[in-house]
mmCIF file of C-alpha atoms in Angstrom:
data_model
loop_
_atom_site.group_PDB
_atom_site.id
_atom_site.type_symbol
_atom_site.label_atom_id
_atom_site.label_comp_id
_atom_site.label_asym_id
_atom_site.label_seq_id
_atom_site.Cartn_x
_atom_site.Cartn_y
_atom_site.Cartn_z
ATOM 1 C CA MET F 53 127.620 80.252 100.893
ATOM 2 C CA LYS F 54 124.872 78.553 98.929
ATOM 3 C CA LYS F 55 123.981 76.419 101.943
ATOM 4 C CA PHE F 56 123.922 79.547 104.107
ATOM 5 C CA MET F 57 121.566 81.358 101.751
ATOM 6 C CA THR F 58 119.291 78.335 101.444
ATOM 7 C CA GLY F 59 119.066 77.874 105.183
ATOM 8 C CA PHE F 60 118.701 81.588 105.827
ATOM 9 C CA GLY F 61 116.020 81.822 103.161
ATOM 10 C CA MET F 62 114.003 79.134 104.910
ATOM 11 C CA MET F 63 114.303 81.079 108.157
ATOM 12 C CA VAL F 64 113.158 84.275 106.440
ATOM 13 C CA LEU F 65 110.101 82.436 105.127
ATOM 14 C CA ALA F 66 109.343 81.130 108.602
ATOM 15 C CA VAL F 67 109.593 84.621 110.085
ATOM 16 C CA LEU F 68 107.280 86.012 107.420
ATOM 17 C CA MET F 69 104.738 83.306 108.184
ATOM 18 C CA ILE F 70 104.994 83.956 111.917
ATOM 19 C CA THR F 71 104.577 87.730 111.544
ATOM 20 C CA GLY F 72 101.629 87.245 109.209
ATOM 21 C CA ASN F 73 99.852 84.979 111.672
ATOM 22 C CA ALA F 74 100.706 87.288 114.557
ATOM 23 C CA MET F 75 98.867 90.159 112.881
ATOM 24 C CA ALA F 76 95.573 88.258 112.533
ATOM 25 C CA ILE F 77 92.749 89.772 114.551
ATOM 26 C CA SER F 78 91.101 87.587 117.169
ATOM 27 C CA LEU F 79 87.375 88.192 116.988
ATOM 28 C CA GLY F 80 85.630 89.260 120.168
ATOM 29 C CA ASN F 81 82.640 87.570 121.746
ATOM 30 C CA SER F 82 79.690 89.026 119.888
ATOM 31 C CA TYR F 83 76.825 90.624 121.776
ATOM 32 C CA ASP F 84 74.611 89.342 118.971
ATOM 33 C CA ARG F 85 73.123 85.877 118.694
ATOM 34 C CA PRO F 86 75.577 83.083 117.695
ATOM 35 C CA ALA F 87 73.882 82.849 114.302
ATOM 36 C CA TYR F 88 75.157 86.350 113.546
ATOM 37 C CA ASP F 89 78.858 86.030 114.387
ATOM 38 C CA LEU F 90 81.230 86.666 111.482
ATOM 39 C CA GLN F 91 82.294 83.035 111.029
ATOM 40 C CA THR F 92 78.664 81.950 110.772
ATOM 41 C CA LEU F 93 77.955 84.747 108.294
ATOM 42 C CA LEU F 94 80.923 83.662 106.156
ATOM 43 C CA ASP F 95 79.812 80.019 106.295
ATOM 44 C CA ASP F 96 76.283 80.992 105.282
ATOM 45 C CA THR F 97 77.655 83.143 102.464
ATOM 46 C CA VAL F 98 80.363 80.990 100.852
ATOM 47 C CA GLY F 99 79.880 77.578 102.492
ATOM 48 C CA GLU F 100 81.509 75.920 105.487
ATOM 49 C CA GLY F 101 85.267 75.480 105.360
ATOM 50 C CA VAL F 102 85.843 78.001 102.559
ATOM 51 C CA LEU F 103 86.885 81.005 104.648
ATOM 52 C CA ASP F 104 88.150 81.092 108.214
ATOM 53 C CA ALA F 105 87.201 84.396 109.843
ATOM 54 C CA GLU F 106 90.558 84.638 111.614
ATOM 55 C CA LYS F 107 93.082 82.602 109.609
ATOM 56 C CA ASP F 108 92.035 83.938 106.181
ATOM 57 C CA GLN F 109 92.257 87.636 107.007
ATOM 58 C CA THR F 110 94.407 89.269 104.322
ATOM 59 C CA GLY F 111 95.269 92.537 106.058
ATOM 60 C CA GLN F 112 94.661 94.237 102.719
ATOM 61 C CA GLY F 113 93.212 97.742 102.861
ATOM 62 C CA VAL F 114 93.898 99.290 99.434
ATOM 63 C CA TRP F 115 92.859 98.113 95.967
ATOM 64 C CA MET F 116 92.674 99.091 92.298
ATOM 65 C CA GLU F 117 90.242 98.167 89.549
ATOM 66 C CA SER F 118 91.127 94.828 88.011
ATOM 67 C CA GLU F 119 89.495 95.472 84.642
ATOM 68 C CA ASP F 120 87.639 98.086 82.633
ATOM 69 C CA GLY F 121 84.026 98.706 83.560
ATOM 70 C CA ASP F 122 82.187 99.309 86.802
ATOM 71 C CA VAL F 123 83.136 97.857 90.165
ATOM 72 C CA ASP F 124 79.990 96.637 91.918
ATOM 73 C CA THR F 125 79.405 96.344 95.663
ATOM 74 C CA TYR F 126 76.676 94.310 97.338
ATOM 75 C CA LEU F 127 75.531 93.778 100.887
ATOM 76 C CA ILE F 128 76.212 90.301 102.258
ATOM 77 C CA ASN F 129 74.675 90.881 105.657
ATOM 78 C CA MET F 130 74.167 93.478 108.335
ATOM 79 C CA VAL F 131 73.867 92.991 112.092
ATOM 80 C CA ARG F 132 73.487 96.389 113.640
ATOM 81 C CA GLY F 133 71.150 98.846 115.335
ATOM 82 C CA ASP F 134 72.863 102.113 114.378
ATOM 83 C CA SER F 135 72.474 103.692 110.955
ATOM 84 C CA GLY F 136 75.446 103.700 108.605
ATOM 85 C CA ARG F 137 76.631 103.994 105.011
ATOM 86 C CA LEU F 138 79.401 102.617 102.811
ATOM 87 C CA GLY F 139 82.012 104.932 101.338
ATOM 88 C CA ILE F 140 85.152 104.955 99.220
ATOM 89 C CA TYR F 141 88.276 107.071 99.623
ATOM 90 C CA SER F 142 91.317 107.829 97.506
ATOM 91 C CA ALA F 143 94.562 106.374 98.831
ATOM 92 C CA GLU F 144 96.345 109.145 96.902
ATOM 93 C CA THR F 145 94.395 112.320 97.726
ATOM 94 C CA GLY F 146 92.340 111.255 100.733
ATOM 95 C CA ASP F 147 89.103 112.447 99.084
ATOM 96 C CA GLU F 148 86.024 110.567 100.277
ATOM 97 C CA TYR F 149 82.678 109.786 98.640
ATOM 98 C CA TYR F 150 79.633 107.859 99.780
ATOM 99 C CA LEU F 151 78.548 104.825 97.774
ATOM 100 C CA THR F 152 75.225 104.210 99.535
ATOM 101 C CA ALA F 153 72.611 106.099 101.505
ATOM 102 C CA SER F 154 72.537 105.814 105.294
ATOM 103 C CA GLY F 155 70.326 103.246 107.014
ATOM 104 C CA ASN F 156 70.175 100.018 109.010
ATOM 105 C CA ASP F 157 67.656 97.970 107.015
ATOM 106 C CA LYS F 158 69.428 95.129 105.232
ATOM 107 C CA ASP F 159 66.447 94.736 102.897
ATOM 108 C CA ALA F 160 66.985 98.228 101.446
ATOM 109 C CA ASP F 161 68.984 98.838 98.263
ATOM 110 C CA TRP F 162 72.651 98.581 99.286
ATOM 111 C CA THR F 163 74.081 97.997 95.814
ATOM 112 C CA SER F 164 76.483 100.537 94.364
ATOM 113 C CA SER F 165 78.942 100.892 91.509
ATOM 114 C CA PHE F 166 81.974 102.986 90.658
ATOM 115 C CA SER F 167 84.755 103.165 88.095
ATOM 116 C CA VAL F 168 88.000 105.087 87.614
ATOM 117 C CA ASP F 169 89.013 106.247 84.137
ATOM 118 C CA ASP F 170 92.500 106.563 82.643
ATOM 119 C CA ASN F 171 92.779 110.128 83.968
ATOM 120 C CA GLY F 172 92.075 109.147 87.556
ATOM 121 C CA GLN F 173 88.529 110.534 87.591
ATOM 122 C CA ILE F 174 85.924 108.517 89.476
ATOM 123 C CA LYS F 175 82.318 107.822 88.503
ATOM 124 C CA ILE F 176 79.999 106.859 91.376
ATOM 125 C CA ASN F 177 76.583 105.367 90.706
ATOM 126 C CA GLY F 178 76.606 106.883 87.222
ATOM 127 C CA THR F 179 77.819 110.374 88.186
ATOM 128 C CA TRP F 180 81.330 111.622 87.413
ATOM 129 C CA GLN F 181 83.128 113.587 90.139
ATOM 130 C CA ASP F 182 85.132 116.671 89.175
ATOM 131 C CA ALA F 183 88.183 116.287 91.422
ATOM 132 C CA TYR F 184 91.135 114.043 90.607
ATOM 133 C CA PHE F 185 90.684 110.817 92.571
ATOM 134 C CA GLY F 186 93.605 108.603 91.595
ATOM 135 C CA TYR F 187 93.763 104.880 90.965
ATOM 136 C CA ALA F 188 94.238 103.308 94.412
ATOM 137 C CA PHE F 189 91.369 103.310 96.883
ATOM 138 C CA GLY F 190 90.044 101.917 100.130
ATOM 139 C CA PHE F 191 86.604 101.641 101.678
ATOM 140 C CA PHE F 192 85.046 102.913 104.874
ATOM 141 C CA TRP F 193 81.865 102.383 106.825
ATOM 142 C CA GLU F 194 80.436 105.420 108.569
ATOM 143 C CA ASN F 195 78.347 104.855 111.673
ATOM 144 C CA THR F 196 76.142 107.913 111.221
ATOM 145 C CA SER F 197 74.544 107.406 114.638
ATOM 146 C CA ASN F 198 77.913 107.771 116.397
ATOM 147 C CA ALA F 199 79.949 109.764 113.839
ATOM 148 C CA LEU F 200 82.604 107.041 113.526
ATOM 149 C CA LYS F 201 84.300 106.019 110.282
ATOM 150 C CA SER F 202 85.865 102.560 110.016
ATOM 151 C CA TYR F 203 88.549 102.498 107.294
ATOM 152 C CA THR F 204 90.015 99.464 105.550
ATOM 153 C CA GLN F 205 93.476 100.986 106.108
ATOM 154 C CA SER F 206 93.972 100.584 109.838
ATOM 155 C CA GLY F 207 96.395 103.509 109.991
ATOM 156 C CA LYS F 208 93.521 105.876 109.197
ATOM 157 C CA ASN F 209 91.444 104.762 112.183
ATOM 158 C CA ILE F 210 91.520 106.695 115.437
ATOM 159 C CA SER F 211 91.241 103.502 117.480
ATOM 160 C CA GLY F 212 90.110 99.907 117.118
ATOM 161 C CA TYR F 213 91.280 96.342 117.700
ATOM 162 C CA GLY F 214 94.291 94.135 117.049
ATOM 163 C CA PRO F 215 98.012 94.484 117.892
ATOM 164 C CA ASP F 216 98.061 98.192 117.008
ATOM 165 C CA GLN F 217 94.591 98.787 118.450
ATOM 166 C CA ASN F 218 93.398 100.471 115.267
ATOM 167 C CA VAL F 219 91.789 97.774 113.089
ATOM 168 C CA LEU F 220 88.123 98.363 112.218
ATOM 169 C CA ALA F 221 87.806 96.384 108.959
ATOM 170 C CA LEU F 222 88.777 92.889 107.800
ATOM 171 C CA SER F 223 89.182 91.757 104.193
ATOM 172 C CA TYR F 224 88.972 88.303 102.603
ATOM 173 C CA HIS F 225 89.963 87.318 99.068
ATOM 174 C CA LEU F 226 87.656 84.935 97.209
ATOM 175 C CA ALA F 227 89.224 82.312 94.985
ATOM 176 C CA SER F 228 87.860 81.972 91.473
ATOM 177 C CA GLY F 229 84.699 79.882 91.352
ATOM 178 C CA VAL F 230 83.594 80.455 94.951
ATOM 179 C CA SER F 231 79.829 80.928 95.140
ATOM 180 C CA SER F 232 78.509 83.685 97.417
ATOM 181 C CA LYS F 233 74.993 84.479 98.612
ATOM 182 C CA ILE F 234 74.276 88.196 98.859
ATOM 183 C CA TYR F 235 71.252 90.375 99.552
ATOM 184 C CA ASP F 236 69.738 92.511 96.807
ATOM 185 C CA GLN F 237 66.800 94.611 98.003
ATOM 186 C CA GLY F 238 65.318 91.929 100.206
ATOM 187 C CA HIS F 239 66.039 88.775 98.226
ATOM 188 C CA THR F 240 69.051 86.486 98.022
ATOM 189 C CA GLU F 241 71.237 86.487 94.935
ATOM 190 C CA THR F 242 74.189 84.281 94.016
ATOM 191 C CA LYS F 243 77.534 85.602 92.794
ATOM 192 C CA ILE F 244 80.349 83.466 91.395
ATOM 193 C CA ALA F 245 83.801 84.863 92.226
ATOM 194 C CA THR F 246 86.163 85.543 89.328
ATOM 195 C CA GLY F 247 89.344 85.691 91.399
ATOM 196 C CA ASP F 248 89.149 89.488 91.707
ATOM 197 C CA ASP F 249 86.351 89.517 94.278
ATOM 198 C CA TRP F 250 86.597 90.374 97.962
ATOM 199 C CA ILE F 251 84.579 90.394 101.165
ATOM 200 C CA VAL F 252 85.024 93.368 103.494
ATOM 201 C CA ALA F 253 83.691 93.191 107.066
ATOM 202 C CA PHE F 254 83.408 96.270 109.283
ATOM 203 C CA GLU F 255 83.295 96.903 113.023
ATOM 204 C CA ASP F 256 81.373 100.123 113.689
ATOM 205 C CA ARG F 257 81.867 100.672 117.437
ATOM 206 C CA LEU F 258 84.915 101.224 119.623
ATOM 207 C CA ASN F 259 85.689 99.350 122.843
ATOM 208 C CA LEU F 260 82.765 96.939 122.566
ATOM 209 C CA ASP F 261 82.596 93.387 121.196
ATOM 210 C CA GLY F 262 84.983 93.599 118.208
ATOM 211 C CA ASP F 263 82.939 91.047 116.268
ATOM 212 C CA PHE F 264 83.294 92.682 112.805
ATOM 213 C CA ASN F 265 79.817 91.644 111.676
ATOM 214 C CA ASP F 266 78.153 95.062 111.648
ATOM 215 C CA ALA F 267 78.289 95.557 107.877
ATOM 216 C CA VAL F 268 79.709 92.933 105.505
ATOM 217 C CA PHE F 269 80.040 93.649 101.785
ATOM 218 C CA TYR F 270 80.939 91.789 98.596
ATOM 219 C CA VAL F 271 83.064 93.764 96.095
ATOM 220 C CA GLU F 272 83.587 92.610 92.507
ATOM 221 C CA ASP F 273 86.492 93.224 90.134
ATOM 222 C CA ILE F 274 89.187 94.787 92.314
ATOM 223 C CA LYS F 275 92.791 93.741 92.843
ATOM 224 C CA ALA F 276 95.071 94.311 95.801
ATOM 225 C CA THR F 277 97.882 96.823 95.550
ATOM 226 C CA ALA F 278 101.258 96.201 97.138
ATOM 227 C CA ALA F 279 100.669 96.666 100.846
ATOM 228 C CA THR F 280 103.102 98.563 103.057
ATOM 229 C CA PRO F 281 103.614 96.689 106.332
ATOM 230 C CA GLU F 282 102.376 98.367 109.501
ATOM 231 C CA PRO F 283 105.216 99.697 111.750
ATOM 232 C CA SER F 284 104.800 96.905 114.303
ATOM 233 C CA THR F 285 105.009 94.284 111.548
ATOM 234 C CA SER F 286 108.183 95.837 110.124
ATOM 235 C CA LEU F 287 109.794 95.966 113.571
ATOM 236 C CA LEU F 288 108.870 92.362 114.349
ATOM 237 C CA LEU F 289 110.122 91.205 110.960
ATOM 238 C CA GLY F 290 113.418 93.066 111.368
ATOM 239 C CA ILE F 291 114.069 91.634 114.825
ATOM 240 C CA GLY F 292 113.178 88.162 113.615
ATOM 241 C CA LEU F 293 115.549 88.334 110.647
ATOM 242 C CA ILE F 294 118.429 89.582 112.800
ATOM 243 C CA CYS F 295 117.901 86.772 115.305
ATOM 244 C CA CYS F 296 117.732 84.205 112.507
ATOM 245 C CA ALA F 297 121.009 85.448 111.026
ATOM 246 C CA VAL F 298 122.820 85.334 114.385
ATOM 247 C CA VAL F 299 121.544 81.858 115.231
ATOM 248 C CA TYR F 300 122.391 80.470 111.808
ATOM 249 C CA ARG F 301 125.933 81.904 111.790
ATOM 250 C CA ARG F 302 126.612 80.445 115.235
ATOM 251 C CA LYS F 303 125.319 77.094 114.077
ATOM 252 C CA ARG F 304 127.595 77.173 111.026
ATOM 253 C CA SER F 305 130.599 78.171 113.155
ATOM 254 C CA CYS F 306 130.067 75.209 115.462
ATOM 255 C CA GLU F 307 129.920 72.820 112.505
ATOM 256 C CA GLU F 308 133.169 74.068 110.950
#
């Protein structure tokens, strides 16, 4: 029995790795210049070889504050013609708030801050909101020129890219000590990741290039919540585990 569980456990791990890789989004061929594709932007931001735009996608779409105090967001880069703005939404109530003004000038002020108190109330850029917000949240980018919102939770998107055709945001976790270059009102600033820092990259158009470089942000001091697998992932995982169990039992029967 112990040998069965050990062998089966290794198969489970393999299936989990396969399903995780299968859900990674292949980036489209950007209509922008090569210098502006997402991999190049990540290399310019954190250094070459630190983050792979496809292999290091986390699939994470919901977070919580990792410590007391404000959560700060900064623009890393923007490659877009349409106007847009960054927002936050409650994963509990669905309430949405804007963190920045709308625009398409990367040299404008794109910094923002927010915090959630012990009662689930949210403060945005120094102003407390009256409604209960909750503790878990996601982000969205609104293309104000085309009235499209791109949510970090793919299930909230009306369409998009990837296996379920509804992904419009990618997230990357930064290991502690990683140095990032960000924009702050027209000049470059350096941030050192603490282990609770993330990069979120948005696609703001449907059925176009799927390059996810339209608006890329750095977010400090947030931690991932336990993610619920998408339906296709759960189905693939279930089928994989059943197949592994059948194959392993047959193998054991032949050996006995």
